[in-house]
CSV table of C-alpha atoms in Angstrom, one decimal:
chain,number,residue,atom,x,y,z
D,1214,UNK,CA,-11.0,-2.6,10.3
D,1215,UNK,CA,-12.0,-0.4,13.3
D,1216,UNK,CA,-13.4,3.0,13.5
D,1217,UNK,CA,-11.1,4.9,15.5
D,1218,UNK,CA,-12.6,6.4,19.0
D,1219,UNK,CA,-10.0,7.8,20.9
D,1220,UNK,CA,-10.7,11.5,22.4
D,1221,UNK,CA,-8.5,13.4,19.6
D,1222,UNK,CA,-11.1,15.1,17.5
D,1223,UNK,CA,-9.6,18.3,16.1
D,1224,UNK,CA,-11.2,21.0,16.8
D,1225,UNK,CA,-13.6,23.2,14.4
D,1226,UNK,CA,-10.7,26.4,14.0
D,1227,UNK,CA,-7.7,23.6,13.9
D,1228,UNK,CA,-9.5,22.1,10.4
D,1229,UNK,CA,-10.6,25.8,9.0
D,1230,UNK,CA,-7.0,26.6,9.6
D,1231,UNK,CA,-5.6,23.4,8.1
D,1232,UNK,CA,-8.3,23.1,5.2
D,1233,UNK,CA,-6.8,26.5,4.4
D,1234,UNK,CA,-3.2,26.2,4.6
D,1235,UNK,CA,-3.5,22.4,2.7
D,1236,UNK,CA,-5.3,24.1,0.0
D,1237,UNK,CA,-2.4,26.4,-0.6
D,1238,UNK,CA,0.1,24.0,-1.3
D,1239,UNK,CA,-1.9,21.7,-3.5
D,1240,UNK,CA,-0.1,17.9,-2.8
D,1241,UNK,CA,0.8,16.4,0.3
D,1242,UNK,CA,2.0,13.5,-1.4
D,1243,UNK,CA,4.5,11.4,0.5
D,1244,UNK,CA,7.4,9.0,-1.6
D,1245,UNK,CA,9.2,6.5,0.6
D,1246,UNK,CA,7.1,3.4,-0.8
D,1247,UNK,CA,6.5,5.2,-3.6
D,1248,UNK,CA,10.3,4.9,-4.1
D,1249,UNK,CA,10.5,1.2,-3.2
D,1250,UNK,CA,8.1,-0.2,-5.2
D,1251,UNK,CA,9.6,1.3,-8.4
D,1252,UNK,CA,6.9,4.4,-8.8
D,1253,UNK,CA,8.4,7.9,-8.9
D,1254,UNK,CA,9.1,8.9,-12.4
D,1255,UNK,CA,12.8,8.2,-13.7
D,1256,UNK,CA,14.2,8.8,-17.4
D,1257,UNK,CA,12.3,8.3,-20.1
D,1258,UNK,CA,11.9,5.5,-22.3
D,1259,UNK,CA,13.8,5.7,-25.4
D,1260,UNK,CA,11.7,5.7,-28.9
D,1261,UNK,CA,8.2,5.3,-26.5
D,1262,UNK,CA,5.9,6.2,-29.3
D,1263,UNK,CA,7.5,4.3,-32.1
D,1264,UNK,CA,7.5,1.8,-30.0
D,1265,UNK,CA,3.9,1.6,-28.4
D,1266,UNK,CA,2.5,2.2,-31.8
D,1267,UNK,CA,4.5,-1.0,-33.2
D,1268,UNK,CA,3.5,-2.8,-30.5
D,1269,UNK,CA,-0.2,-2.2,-30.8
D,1270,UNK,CA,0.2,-2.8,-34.6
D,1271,UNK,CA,1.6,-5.9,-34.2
D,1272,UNK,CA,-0.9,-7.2,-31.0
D,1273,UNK,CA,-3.9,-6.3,-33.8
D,1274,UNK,CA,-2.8,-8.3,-36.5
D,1275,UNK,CA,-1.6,-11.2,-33.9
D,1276,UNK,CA,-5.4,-11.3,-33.0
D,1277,UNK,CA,-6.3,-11.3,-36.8
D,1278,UNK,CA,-8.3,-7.9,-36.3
D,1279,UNK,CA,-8.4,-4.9,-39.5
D,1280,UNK,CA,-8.0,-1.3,-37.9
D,1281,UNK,CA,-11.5,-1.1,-38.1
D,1282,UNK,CA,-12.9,-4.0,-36.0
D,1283,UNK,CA,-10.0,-3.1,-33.2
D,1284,UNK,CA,-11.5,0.7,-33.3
D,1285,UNK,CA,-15.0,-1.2,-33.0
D,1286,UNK,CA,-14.0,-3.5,-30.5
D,1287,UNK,CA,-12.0,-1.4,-28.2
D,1288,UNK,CA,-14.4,1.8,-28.8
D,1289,UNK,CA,-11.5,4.4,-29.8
D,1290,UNK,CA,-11.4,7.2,-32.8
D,1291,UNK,CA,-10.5,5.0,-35.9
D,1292,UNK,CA,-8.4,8.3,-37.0
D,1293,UNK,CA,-6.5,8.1,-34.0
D,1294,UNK,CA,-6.0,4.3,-33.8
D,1295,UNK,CA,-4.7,4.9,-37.7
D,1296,UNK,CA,-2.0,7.6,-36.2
D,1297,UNK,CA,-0.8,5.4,-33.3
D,1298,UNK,CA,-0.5,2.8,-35.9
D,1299,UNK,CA,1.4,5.1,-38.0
D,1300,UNK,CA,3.0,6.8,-35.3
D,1301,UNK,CA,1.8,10.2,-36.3
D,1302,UNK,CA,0.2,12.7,-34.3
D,1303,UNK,CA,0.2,13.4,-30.6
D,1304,UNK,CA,0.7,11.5,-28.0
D,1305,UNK,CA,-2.5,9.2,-27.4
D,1306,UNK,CA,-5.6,9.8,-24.8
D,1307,UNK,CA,-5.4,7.9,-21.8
D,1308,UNK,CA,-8.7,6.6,-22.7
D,1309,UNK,CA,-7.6,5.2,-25.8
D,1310,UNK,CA,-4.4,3.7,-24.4
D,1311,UNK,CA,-7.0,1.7,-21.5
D,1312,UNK,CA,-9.0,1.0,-23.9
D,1313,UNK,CA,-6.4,-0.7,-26.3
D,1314,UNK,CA,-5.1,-2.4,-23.9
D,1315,UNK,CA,-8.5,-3.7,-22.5
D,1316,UNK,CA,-9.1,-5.2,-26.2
D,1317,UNK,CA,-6.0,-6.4,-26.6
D,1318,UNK,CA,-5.3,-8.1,-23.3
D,1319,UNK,CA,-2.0,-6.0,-22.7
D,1320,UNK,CA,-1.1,-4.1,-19.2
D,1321,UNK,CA,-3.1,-0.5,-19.3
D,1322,UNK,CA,-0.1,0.3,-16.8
D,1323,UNK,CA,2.6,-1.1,-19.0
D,1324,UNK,CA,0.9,0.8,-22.1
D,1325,UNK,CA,0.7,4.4,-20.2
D,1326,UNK,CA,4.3,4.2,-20.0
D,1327,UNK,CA,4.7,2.9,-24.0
D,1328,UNK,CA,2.7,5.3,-25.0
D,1329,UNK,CA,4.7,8.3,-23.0
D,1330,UNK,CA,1.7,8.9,-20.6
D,1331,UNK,CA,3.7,7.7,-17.9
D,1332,UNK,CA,7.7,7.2,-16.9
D,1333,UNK,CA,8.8,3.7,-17.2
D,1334,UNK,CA,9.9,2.1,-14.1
D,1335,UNK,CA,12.7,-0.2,-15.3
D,1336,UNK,CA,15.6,-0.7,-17.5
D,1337,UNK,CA,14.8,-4.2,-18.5
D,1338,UNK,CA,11.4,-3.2,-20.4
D,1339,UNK,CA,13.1,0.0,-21.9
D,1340,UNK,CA,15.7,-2.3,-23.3
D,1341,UNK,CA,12.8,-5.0,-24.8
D,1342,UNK,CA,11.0,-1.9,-25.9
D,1343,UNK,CA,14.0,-0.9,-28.1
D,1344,UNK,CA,14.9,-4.0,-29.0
D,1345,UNK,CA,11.1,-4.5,-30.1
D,1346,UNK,CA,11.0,-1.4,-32.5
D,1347,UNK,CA,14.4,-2.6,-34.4
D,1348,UNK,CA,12.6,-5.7,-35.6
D,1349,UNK,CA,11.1,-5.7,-38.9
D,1350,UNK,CA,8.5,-3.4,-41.0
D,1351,UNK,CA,5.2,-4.9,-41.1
D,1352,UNK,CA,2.9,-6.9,-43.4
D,1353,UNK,CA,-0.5,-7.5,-44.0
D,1354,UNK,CA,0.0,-11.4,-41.5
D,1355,UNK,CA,2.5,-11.7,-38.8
D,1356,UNK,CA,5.7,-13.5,-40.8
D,1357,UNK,CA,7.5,-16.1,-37.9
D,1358,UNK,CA,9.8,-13.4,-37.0
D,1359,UNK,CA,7.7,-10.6,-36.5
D,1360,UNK,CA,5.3,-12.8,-34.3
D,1361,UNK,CA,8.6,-14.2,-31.9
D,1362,UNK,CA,9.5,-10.6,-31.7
D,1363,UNK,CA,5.7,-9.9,-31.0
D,1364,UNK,CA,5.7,-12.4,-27.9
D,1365,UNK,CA,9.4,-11.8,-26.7
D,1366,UNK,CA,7.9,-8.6,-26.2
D,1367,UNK,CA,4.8,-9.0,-24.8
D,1368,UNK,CA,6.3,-11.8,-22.8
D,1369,UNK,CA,8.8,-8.8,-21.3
D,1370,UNK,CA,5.7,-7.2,-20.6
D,1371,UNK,CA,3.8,-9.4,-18.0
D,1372,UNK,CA,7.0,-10.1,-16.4
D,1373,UNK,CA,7.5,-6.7,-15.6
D,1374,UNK,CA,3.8,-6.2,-14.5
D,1375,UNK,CA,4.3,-9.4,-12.2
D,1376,UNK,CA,7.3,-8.1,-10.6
D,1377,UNK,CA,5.8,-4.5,-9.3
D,1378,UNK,CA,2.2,-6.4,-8.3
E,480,UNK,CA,-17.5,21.0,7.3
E,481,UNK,CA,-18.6,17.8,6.7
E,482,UNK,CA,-18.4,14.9,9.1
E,483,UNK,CA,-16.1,12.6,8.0
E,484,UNK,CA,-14.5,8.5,9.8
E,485,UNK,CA,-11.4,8.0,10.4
E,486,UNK,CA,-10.7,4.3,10.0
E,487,UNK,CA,-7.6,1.7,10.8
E,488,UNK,CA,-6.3,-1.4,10.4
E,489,UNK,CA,-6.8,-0.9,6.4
E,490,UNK,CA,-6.5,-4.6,5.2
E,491,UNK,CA,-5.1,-5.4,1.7
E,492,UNK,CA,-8.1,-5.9,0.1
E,493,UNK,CA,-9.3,-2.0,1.0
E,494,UNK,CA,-6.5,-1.0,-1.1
E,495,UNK,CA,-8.1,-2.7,-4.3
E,496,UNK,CA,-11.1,-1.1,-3.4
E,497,UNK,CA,-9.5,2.2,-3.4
E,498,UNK,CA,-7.7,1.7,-6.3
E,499,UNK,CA,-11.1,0.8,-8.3
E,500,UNK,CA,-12.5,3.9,-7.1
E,501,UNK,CA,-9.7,6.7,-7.7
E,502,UNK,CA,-7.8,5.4,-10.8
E,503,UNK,CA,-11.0,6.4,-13.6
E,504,UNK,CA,-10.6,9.4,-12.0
E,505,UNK,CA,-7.1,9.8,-11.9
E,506,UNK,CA,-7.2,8.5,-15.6
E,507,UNK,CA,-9.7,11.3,-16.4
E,508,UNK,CA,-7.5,14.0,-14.5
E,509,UNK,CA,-4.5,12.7,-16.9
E,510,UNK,CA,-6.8,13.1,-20.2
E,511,UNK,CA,-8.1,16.6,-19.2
E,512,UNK,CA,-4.2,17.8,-18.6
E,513,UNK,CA,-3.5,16.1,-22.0
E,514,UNK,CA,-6.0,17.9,-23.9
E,515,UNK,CA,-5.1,21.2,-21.8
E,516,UNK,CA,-1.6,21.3,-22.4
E,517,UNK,CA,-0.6,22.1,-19.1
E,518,UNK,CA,3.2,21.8,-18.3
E,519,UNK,CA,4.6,18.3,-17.1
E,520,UNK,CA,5.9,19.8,-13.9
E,521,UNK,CA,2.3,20.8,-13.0
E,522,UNK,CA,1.2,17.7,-13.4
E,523,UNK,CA,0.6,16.1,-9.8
E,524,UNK,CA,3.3,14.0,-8.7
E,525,UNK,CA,1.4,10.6,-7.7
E,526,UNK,CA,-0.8,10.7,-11.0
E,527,UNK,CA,0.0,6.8,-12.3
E,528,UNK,CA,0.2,5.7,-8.5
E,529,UNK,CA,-1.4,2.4,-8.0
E,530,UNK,CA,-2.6,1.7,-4.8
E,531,UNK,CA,-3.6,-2.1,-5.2
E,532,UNK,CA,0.7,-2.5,-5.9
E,533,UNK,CA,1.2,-2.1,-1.6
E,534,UNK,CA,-0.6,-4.9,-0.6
E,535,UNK,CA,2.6,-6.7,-0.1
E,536,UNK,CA,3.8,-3.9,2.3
E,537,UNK,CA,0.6,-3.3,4.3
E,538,UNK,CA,0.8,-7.6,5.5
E,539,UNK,CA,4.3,-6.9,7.2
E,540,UNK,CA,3.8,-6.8,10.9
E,541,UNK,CA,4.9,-3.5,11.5
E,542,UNK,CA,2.6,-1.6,8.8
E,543,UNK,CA,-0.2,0.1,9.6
E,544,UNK,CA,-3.2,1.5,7.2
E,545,UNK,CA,-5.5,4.3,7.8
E,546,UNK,CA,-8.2,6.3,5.7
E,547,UNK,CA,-10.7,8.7,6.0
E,548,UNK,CA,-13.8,8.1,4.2
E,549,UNK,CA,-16.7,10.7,3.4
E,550,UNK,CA,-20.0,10.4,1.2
E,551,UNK,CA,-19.0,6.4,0.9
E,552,UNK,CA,-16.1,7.5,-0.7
E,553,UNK,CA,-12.4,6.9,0.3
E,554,UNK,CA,-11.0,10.4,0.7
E,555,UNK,CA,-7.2,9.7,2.0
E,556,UNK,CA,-5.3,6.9,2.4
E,557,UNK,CA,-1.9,7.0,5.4
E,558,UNK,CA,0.7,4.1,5.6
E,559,UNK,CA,2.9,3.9,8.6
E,560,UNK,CA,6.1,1.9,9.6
E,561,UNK,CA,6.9,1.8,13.2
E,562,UNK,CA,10.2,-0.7,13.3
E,563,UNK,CA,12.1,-0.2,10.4
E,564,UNK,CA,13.3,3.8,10.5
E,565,UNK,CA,15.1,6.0,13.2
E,566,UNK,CA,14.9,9.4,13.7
E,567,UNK,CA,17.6,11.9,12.3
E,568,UNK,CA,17.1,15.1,14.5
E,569,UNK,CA,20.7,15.8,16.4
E,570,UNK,CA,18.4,15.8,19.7
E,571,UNK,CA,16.5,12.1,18.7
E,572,UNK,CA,18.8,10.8,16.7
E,573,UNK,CA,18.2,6.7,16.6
E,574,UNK,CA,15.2,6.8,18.6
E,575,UNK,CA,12.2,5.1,17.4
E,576,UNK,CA,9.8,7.3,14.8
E,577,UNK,CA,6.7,6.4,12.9
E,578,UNK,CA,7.8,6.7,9.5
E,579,UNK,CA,5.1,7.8,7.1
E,580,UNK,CA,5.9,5.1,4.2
E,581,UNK,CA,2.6,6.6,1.6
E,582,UNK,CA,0.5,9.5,1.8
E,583,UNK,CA,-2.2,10.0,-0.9
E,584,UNK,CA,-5.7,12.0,-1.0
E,585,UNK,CA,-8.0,11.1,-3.5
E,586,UNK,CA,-7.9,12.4,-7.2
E,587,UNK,CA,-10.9,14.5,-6.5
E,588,UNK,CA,-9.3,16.6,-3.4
E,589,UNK,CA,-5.9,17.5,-5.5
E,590,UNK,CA,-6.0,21.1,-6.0
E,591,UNK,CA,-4.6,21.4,-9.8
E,592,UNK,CA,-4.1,24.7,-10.8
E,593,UNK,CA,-4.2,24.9,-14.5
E,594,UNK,CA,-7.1,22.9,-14.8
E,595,UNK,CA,-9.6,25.1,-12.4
E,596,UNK,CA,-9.7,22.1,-10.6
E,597,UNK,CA,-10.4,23.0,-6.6
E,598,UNK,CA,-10.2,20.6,-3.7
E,599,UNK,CA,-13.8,18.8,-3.2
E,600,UNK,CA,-12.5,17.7,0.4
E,601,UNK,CA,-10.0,20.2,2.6
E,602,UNK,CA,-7.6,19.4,5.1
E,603,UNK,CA,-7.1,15.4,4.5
E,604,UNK,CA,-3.6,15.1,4.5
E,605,UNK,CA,-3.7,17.3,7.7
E,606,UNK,CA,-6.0,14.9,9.3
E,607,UNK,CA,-3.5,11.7,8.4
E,608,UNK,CA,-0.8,13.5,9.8
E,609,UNK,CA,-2.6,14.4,12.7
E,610,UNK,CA,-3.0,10.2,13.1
E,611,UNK,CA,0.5,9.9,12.3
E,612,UNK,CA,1.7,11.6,15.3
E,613,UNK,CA,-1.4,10.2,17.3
E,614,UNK,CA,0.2,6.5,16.2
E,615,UNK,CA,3.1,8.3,17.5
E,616,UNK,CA,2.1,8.9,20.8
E,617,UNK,CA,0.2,5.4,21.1
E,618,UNK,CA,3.3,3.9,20.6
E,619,UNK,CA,5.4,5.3,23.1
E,620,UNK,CA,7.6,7.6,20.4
E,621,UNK,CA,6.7,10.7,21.8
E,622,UNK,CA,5.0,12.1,18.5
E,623,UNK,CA,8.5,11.5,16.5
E,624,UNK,CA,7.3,11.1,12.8
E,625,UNK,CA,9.9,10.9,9.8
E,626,UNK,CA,8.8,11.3,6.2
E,627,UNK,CA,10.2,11.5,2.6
E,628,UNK,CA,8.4,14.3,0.6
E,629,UNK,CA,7.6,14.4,-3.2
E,630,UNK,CA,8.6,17.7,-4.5
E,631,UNK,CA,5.5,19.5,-5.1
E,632,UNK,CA,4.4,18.6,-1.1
E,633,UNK,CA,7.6,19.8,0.1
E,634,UNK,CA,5.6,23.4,1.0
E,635,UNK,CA,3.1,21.4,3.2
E,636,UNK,CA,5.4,19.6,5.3
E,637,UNK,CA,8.0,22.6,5.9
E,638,UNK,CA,5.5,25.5,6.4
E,639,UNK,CA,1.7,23.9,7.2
E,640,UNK,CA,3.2,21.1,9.3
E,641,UNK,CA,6.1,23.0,10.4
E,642,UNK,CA,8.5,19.7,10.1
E,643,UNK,CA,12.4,20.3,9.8
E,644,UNK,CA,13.9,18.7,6.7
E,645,UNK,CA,17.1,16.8,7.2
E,646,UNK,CA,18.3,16.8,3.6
E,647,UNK,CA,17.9,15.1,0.3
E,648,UNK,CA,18.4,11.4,0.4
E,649,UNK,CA,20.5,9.7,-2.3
E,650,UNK,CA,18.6,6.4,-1.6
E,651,UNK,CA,15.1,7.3,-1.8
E,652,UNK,CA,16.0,9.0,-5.5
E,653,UNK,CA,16.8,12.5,-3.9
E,654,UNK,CA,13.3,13.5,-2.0
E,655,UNK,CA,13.6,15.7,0.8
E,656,UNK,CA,13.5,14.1,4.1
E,657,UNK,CA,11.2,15.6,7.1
E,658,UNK,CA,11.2,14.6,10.7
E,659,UNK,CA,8.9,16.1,13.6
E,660,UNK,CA,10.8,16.2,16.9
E,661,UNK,CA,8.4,15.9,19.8
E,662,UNK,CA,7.4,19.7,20.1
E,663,UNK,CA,6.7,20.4,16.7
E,664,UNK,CA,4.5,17.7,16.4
E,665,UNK,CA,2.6,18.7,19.6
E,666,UNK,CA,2.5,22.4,18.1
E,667,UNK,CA,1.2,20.5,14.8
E,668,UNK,CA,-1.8,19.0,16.8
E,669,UNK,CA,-2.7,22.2,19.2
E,670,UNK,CA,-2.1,25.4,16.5
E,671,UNK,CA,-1.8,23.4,13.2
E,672,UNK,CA,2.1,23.4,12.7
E,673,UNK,CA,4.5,26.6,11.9
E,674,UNK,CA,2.4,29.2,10.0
């Protein structure tokens, strides 16, 4: 990496003028990769809290942890943990969500858009997210079924973080 | 005014280093419009970008990667193509541009409205234009520089750069395209664009 030294300063007025006029319109945000690597916003995902609640439900109890030792462990509200869980209340901090997914070993990125923070980026996780929160209601221990639906799932998950890193 | 360096040749591993040092940010901007309520459209456009996801693009031969840094910090961050995009204006049309692939300033210089939030560094995005069109001229293109604009930045590009936009573009998920033709761009770098 070079520092660039060509004679092209601009001048004192030409940056007042600009820092003015930039400060005016607030983004100068440009989209064309944006767009090809999958990250401006499209619909949203259906069922995304029922879903990202389930899902964190389920990745507790596949790690053998009570609500209380994941709130511990992953240093969120146990309230709030309880009403993602439940799927109650609003939608979740952001802290919470990197958090969770920090303890649990699950995508932060993958989780923002689970948890309606962010837009999901493809049809194939939306459709594993759905299929995900059909399965069954849970128990105290993952029964067989609930923990192949767990790691279809989370399987769905990595393979769609692989494919936009 | 602060004195600030204008660096190139950006290598993939800069990017992670940008991306560690914007996204708590970023993730802190998303919780404080959370807790404010503020409206989804005022929401800035890029907030769940990830930077460390171009690497890919930045190792084909004809990218390029700038950014500005200030305070030890990364302020701005320019990608450029130079082979794979033509330019639109009737007068250029299928002449070689730089096209302006990703654009970003950091989380701390977006100017966000409903959170009181003001811009900690001014006139970034200005400054990587300005190297677009310098990358322009370098490369024998005659300052041609083609772009596709997010919504919310569509104000910059038309009236502070002074660009002509061409129309929405069905493959690039309906964003506006811009292009500076040789004279605009040159009035960009001597006044600072149309108004």
């Amino acid at each position: 990496m070079t520092e660039q030294t060509h004679d092209d300063k601009p001048s004192h007025e030409w940056l007042l003028k600009m820092a003015e006029a930039e400060d005016r319109c607030g983004s100068v945000s440009v989209g064309g990769m944006a767009h090809d690597v999958g990250l401006l916003e499209s619909q949203a995902l259906p069922e995304a809290p029922r879903v990202f609640g389930r899902l964190i439900e389920y990745a507790r109890r596949a790690k053998g942890l009570s609500v209380e030792r994941l709130a511990e462990v992953a240093d969120v509200d146990l309230g709030e943990l309880v009403a993602i869980e439940q799927n109650e209340g609003p939608v979740p901090s952001a802290r919470t969500v990197y958090r969770l997914g920090l303890a649990l070993n699950l995508s932060s990125g993958k989780l923002m858009e689970l948890a309606g923070l962010a837009q999901p980026q493809d049809d194939y996780l939306s459709q594993a997210a759905v299929r995900f929160a059909a399965r069954s209601e849970p128990n105290a221990a993952l029964s067989p079924e609930e923990r192949a639906a767990y790691e279809e799932f989370v399987k769905v998950l990595v393979e769609s973080s692989e494919r936009r890193d | 005014m602060v004195n600030a360096t204008l660096l190139d040749g950006l290598r993939p591993s800069d990017l992670d280093l940008i991306e560690r040092g914007w996204s708590p940010y970023r993730l802190r901007t998303l919780e404080r419009l959370l807790r404010s309520g503020a409206p989804r459209e005022d929401w800035p456009e890029s907030l769940h970008w990830d930077w460390s996801k171009k690497r890919a693009d930045l190792r084909l031969l004809e990218a390029s990667g700038f950014g500005i840094v200030c305070n030890e910090d990364w302020q701005g961050v320019l990608m450029t193509k130079t082979a794979s995009h033509a330019a639109r204006l009737p007068d250029d049309t299928g002449k070689p541009i730089v096209y302006v692939d990703y654009v970003e300033v950091a989380p701390w210089n977006w100017r966000i409205e409903s959170l009181g939030q003001k811009s900690r560094f001014m006139a970034v995005g200005a400054v990587l234009m300005r190297t677009a069109i310098r990358q322009s001229l370098e490369e024998g293109f005659r300052a041609r520089v083609g772009l596709h604009s997010l919504p919310q930045a569509e104000v910059f590009y038309r009236n502070t750069c002074g660009m002509t936009p061409l129309g929405r573009d069905d493959e690039k998920q309906n964003l506006l395209y811009f292009e500076f033709s040789s004279e605009q761009a040159k009035s960009f770098l001597d006044q600072g664009g149309a108004s």
